[in-house]
């Protein structure tokens, strides 16, 4: 069984069959479907070794599985990984998963993986200020894209991100429209690119409404217990908030525990729209993770195809999923 056999069966050229196998995104959907049906009907299987010799690519990309934390926010990366794997497969790539408990071990994993496998590139997640991972890969000419922007230099490399400030701004705007004026914020310690971005959206939305945000936010590590403790601290002030926006669903779940007996009730909004948020009826900001994964594959494919210009970054918009907590 050869490519020529498939081409005759699908009534297309051999080059079209090759494109479906190696670069399906450039083939029209109708033609791609006809070729894929022919491949399935004939039982054709491409030789990976022959393909690699012909294209110079392994069609293999790697992405890290982050360590589990509270079992809540980890579901965000799980959904991204599922989307990435499915999109990569449709584009003719396989996805290799690896683990690393911190940045240093992740860089060591790059070295090990590149020595043991002929990887085409990496998709990195969880970017932060002064990220040494991207510098390590760039210095060695290894193709990569990030889910998360380079906070120190937005033009440093190709990236896809979700506009966290827009998400918390939208959540704050919703609460303002419901009549709330003292709207608190539970977020992570300053210095986190993602955390600072989400806090900025809340702060600017309040200022645009003529409200001074001073004293209405608390910084804490992520977690349910931390969220509950910080929310109780806000409730103990002379003028406690009537609503709160949180940087994560974990913090929001903690806030919910703290306000259970509050009178009047305190509205709570989380971030990430995890399955737990849906289960308990928590209003939450939702990230378009499937779209983010697909765009990461598109950017990495563009890098591997040797585009002369660095692909333009992609900033996606989140949505607010309304439930009964706000």
Coordinates of C-alpha atoms in Angstrom, one line a residue, residues 80-252:
X80 CA -5.6 22.6 27.8
X81 CA -3.6 19.4 27.3
X82 CA -6.6 17.5 25.9
X83 CA -7.1 20.3 23.4
X84 CA -3.5 20.4 22.5
X85 CA -3.2 16.7 22.0
X86 CA -6.3 16.6 19.8
X87 CA -5.3 19.6 17.7
X88 CA -1.7 18.4 17.3
X89 CA -3.0 15.0 16.1
X90 CA -5.2 16.6 13.5
X91 CA -2.1 18.5 12.3
X92 CA -0.1 15.3 12.0
X93 CA 1.8 15.7 15.3
X94 CA 2.1 13.5 18.4
X95 CA 2.4 14.9 21.9
X96 CA 4.9 13.7 24.5
X97 CA 4.2 14.6 28.1
X98 CA 6.8 14.9 30.7
X99 CA 6.9 16.0 34.4
X100 CA 9.1 18.4 36.3
X101 CA 8.6 19.8 39.8
X102 CA 10.3 23.2 39.2
X103 CA 12.0 25.3 36.6
X104 CA 15.5 23.9 37.1
X105 CA 14.2 20.3 36.7
X106 CA 12.2 21.3 33.7
X107 CA 15.3 22.7 31.9
X108 CA 17.1 19.5 32.8
X109 CA 14.3 17.6 31.3
X110 CA 14.7 19.6 28.0
X111 CA 18.3 18.5 27.8
X112 CA 17.4 14.8 28.5
X113 CA 14.5 14.8 26.0
X114 CA 16.4 16.5 23.2
X115 CA 19.2 13.9 23.7
X116 CA 16.9 10.9 23.7
X117 CA 14.3 12.0 21.1
X118 CA 14.3 13.9 17.9
X119 CA 11.7 16.4 19.1
X120 CA 10.4 19.1 16.8
X121 CA 9.6 21.6 19.5
X122 CA 8.0 22.4 22.9
X123 CA 4.8 24.0 24.1
X124 CA 5.5 25.8 27.5
X125 CA 2.9 26.7 30.0
X126 CA 2.9 29.0 33.1
X127 CA 5.2 31.8 32.0
X128 CA 6.6 34.2 34.6
X129 CA 9.0 37.2 34.9
X130 CA 12.6 36.4 34.0
X131 CA 11.6 32.9 32.7
X132 CA 14.9 31.0 32.1
X133 CA 13.2 28.2 30.2
X134 CA 12.6 30.3 27.1
X135 CA 16.1 31.7 27.2
X136 CA 17.5 28.2 27.3
X137 CA 15.5 27.0 24.4
X138 CA 16.1 30.1 22.3
X139 CA 19.9 29.9 22.9
X140 CA 19.9 26.4 21.4
X141 CA 17.7 27.2 18.5
X142 CA 14.9 24.9 19.7
X143 CA 11.4 25.7 18.4
X144 CA 8.8 26.6 21.0
X145 CA 5.7 28.6 21.8
X146 CA 4.2 29.4 25.1
X147 CA 0.7 29.4 26.6
X148 CA 1.2 32.5 28.6
X149 CA 2.9 35.7 27.5
X150 CA 6.6 36.7 28.1
X151 CA 5.9 39.3 30.8
X152 CA 9.3 41.1 30.3
X153 CA 9.2 41.4 26.5
X154 CA 5.9 40.8 24.6
X155 CA 7.8 40.4 21.4
X156 CA 10.4 37.9 22.7
X157 CA 8.8 34.8 21.1
X158 CA 5.5 33.4 19.8
X159 CA 2.8 33.1 22.5
X160 CA -0.8 32.6 23.1
X161 CA -2.5 33.9 26.2
X162 CA -5.9 34.7 27.7
X163 CA -6.6 38.3 28.7
X164 CA -6.9 37.9 32.5
X165 CA -7.4 41.6 33.1
X166 CA -10.4 41.6 30.7
X167 CA -11.8 38.7 32.6
X168 CA -11.7 40.2 36.1
X169 CA -12.7 43.6 34.6
X170 CA -15.8 41.9 33.1
X171 CA -16.5 40.2 36.5
X172 CA -16.2 43.5 38.3
X173 CA -18.4 45.3 35.8
X174 CA -21.1 42.6 36.3
X175 CA -21.0 43.2 40.1
X176 CA -21.1 47.0 39.6
X177 CA -24.2 46.5 37.4
X178 CA -25.8 44.5 40.2
X179 CA -25.4 47.5 42.5
X180 CA -22.3 46.6 44.4
X181 CA -19.8 49.4 45.2
X182 CA -17.5 47.8 47.8
X183 CA -16.0 45.0 45.6
X184 CA -13.0 43.2 47.1
X185 CA -10.3 41.1 45.4
X186 CA -8.5 38.0 46.6
X187 CA -5.3 37.5 44.6
X188 CA -1.8 36.1 44.7
X189 CA 1.3 38.0 46.0
X190 CA 2.6 40.8 43.7
X191 CA 5.2 39.7 41.1
X192 CA 3.2 37.0 39.4
X193 CA 2.5 38.1 35.9
X194 CA -0.8 36.3 35.7
X195 CA -1.9 37.4 39.2
X196 CA -0.9 41.0 38.6
X197 CA -2.8 41.0 35.3
X198 CA -6.0 39.7 37.0
X199 CA -5.7 42.2 39.8
X200 CA -5.2 45.1 37.3
X201 CA -8.5 44.3 35.6
X202 CA -10.4 44.5 38.9
X203 CA -8.6 47.7 40.0
X204 CA -9.1 49.5 36.7
X205 CA -12.8 48.6 36.5
X206 CA -13.4 50.1 40.0
X207 CA -11.4 53.2 39.1
X208 CA -13.4 53.7 35.9
X209 CA -16.6 53.6 38.1
X210 CA -15.1 56.3 40.4
X211 CA -14.4 53.9 43.2
X212 CA -11.1 53.8 45.1
X213 CA -9.9 50.2 45.4
X214 CA -7.5 50.9 48.3
X215 CA -7.8 48.5 51.1
X216 CA -10.2 46.2 49.2
X217 CA -7.8 43.5 48.2
X218 CA -5.7 40.8 49.9
X219 CA -2.7 38.9 48.7
X220 CA -2.2 35.3 49.5
X221 CA -0.9 32.0 48.2
X222 CA -3.4 30.0 46.1
X223 CA -5.7 27.5 47.9
X224 CA -9.1 27.1 49.6
X225 CA -7.9 27.6 53.1
X226 CA -5.9 30.7 52.1
X227 CA -9.0 32.1 50.4
X228 CA -11.2 31.5 53.4
X229 CA -8.6 33.2 55.7
X230 CA -8.2 36.2 53.4
X231 CA -11.9 36.6 53.0
X232 CA -12.5 36.6 56.8
X233 CA -9.8 39.3 57.1
X234 CA -11.8 41.4 54.6
X235 CA -15.0 40.8 56.4
X236 CA -13.5 42.0 59.7
X237 CA -12.7 45.5 58.3
X238 CA -14.8 48.5 59.3
X239 CA -16.4 48.6 55.8
X240 CA -16.5 45.0 54.5
X241 CA -17.1 44.3 50.9
X242 CA -20.5 43.2 49.6
X243 CA -18.9 41.3 46.7
X244 CA -15.5 39.8 45.9
X245 CA -13.6 38.8 42.7
X246 CA -11.0 36.1 43.1
X247 CA -7.9 35.2 41.0
X248 CA -8.8 31.5 41.0
X249 CA -11.7 29.2 41.8
X250 CA -9.7 27.8 44.7
X251 CA -9.6 31.2 46.4
X252 CA -13.3 31.7 45.5

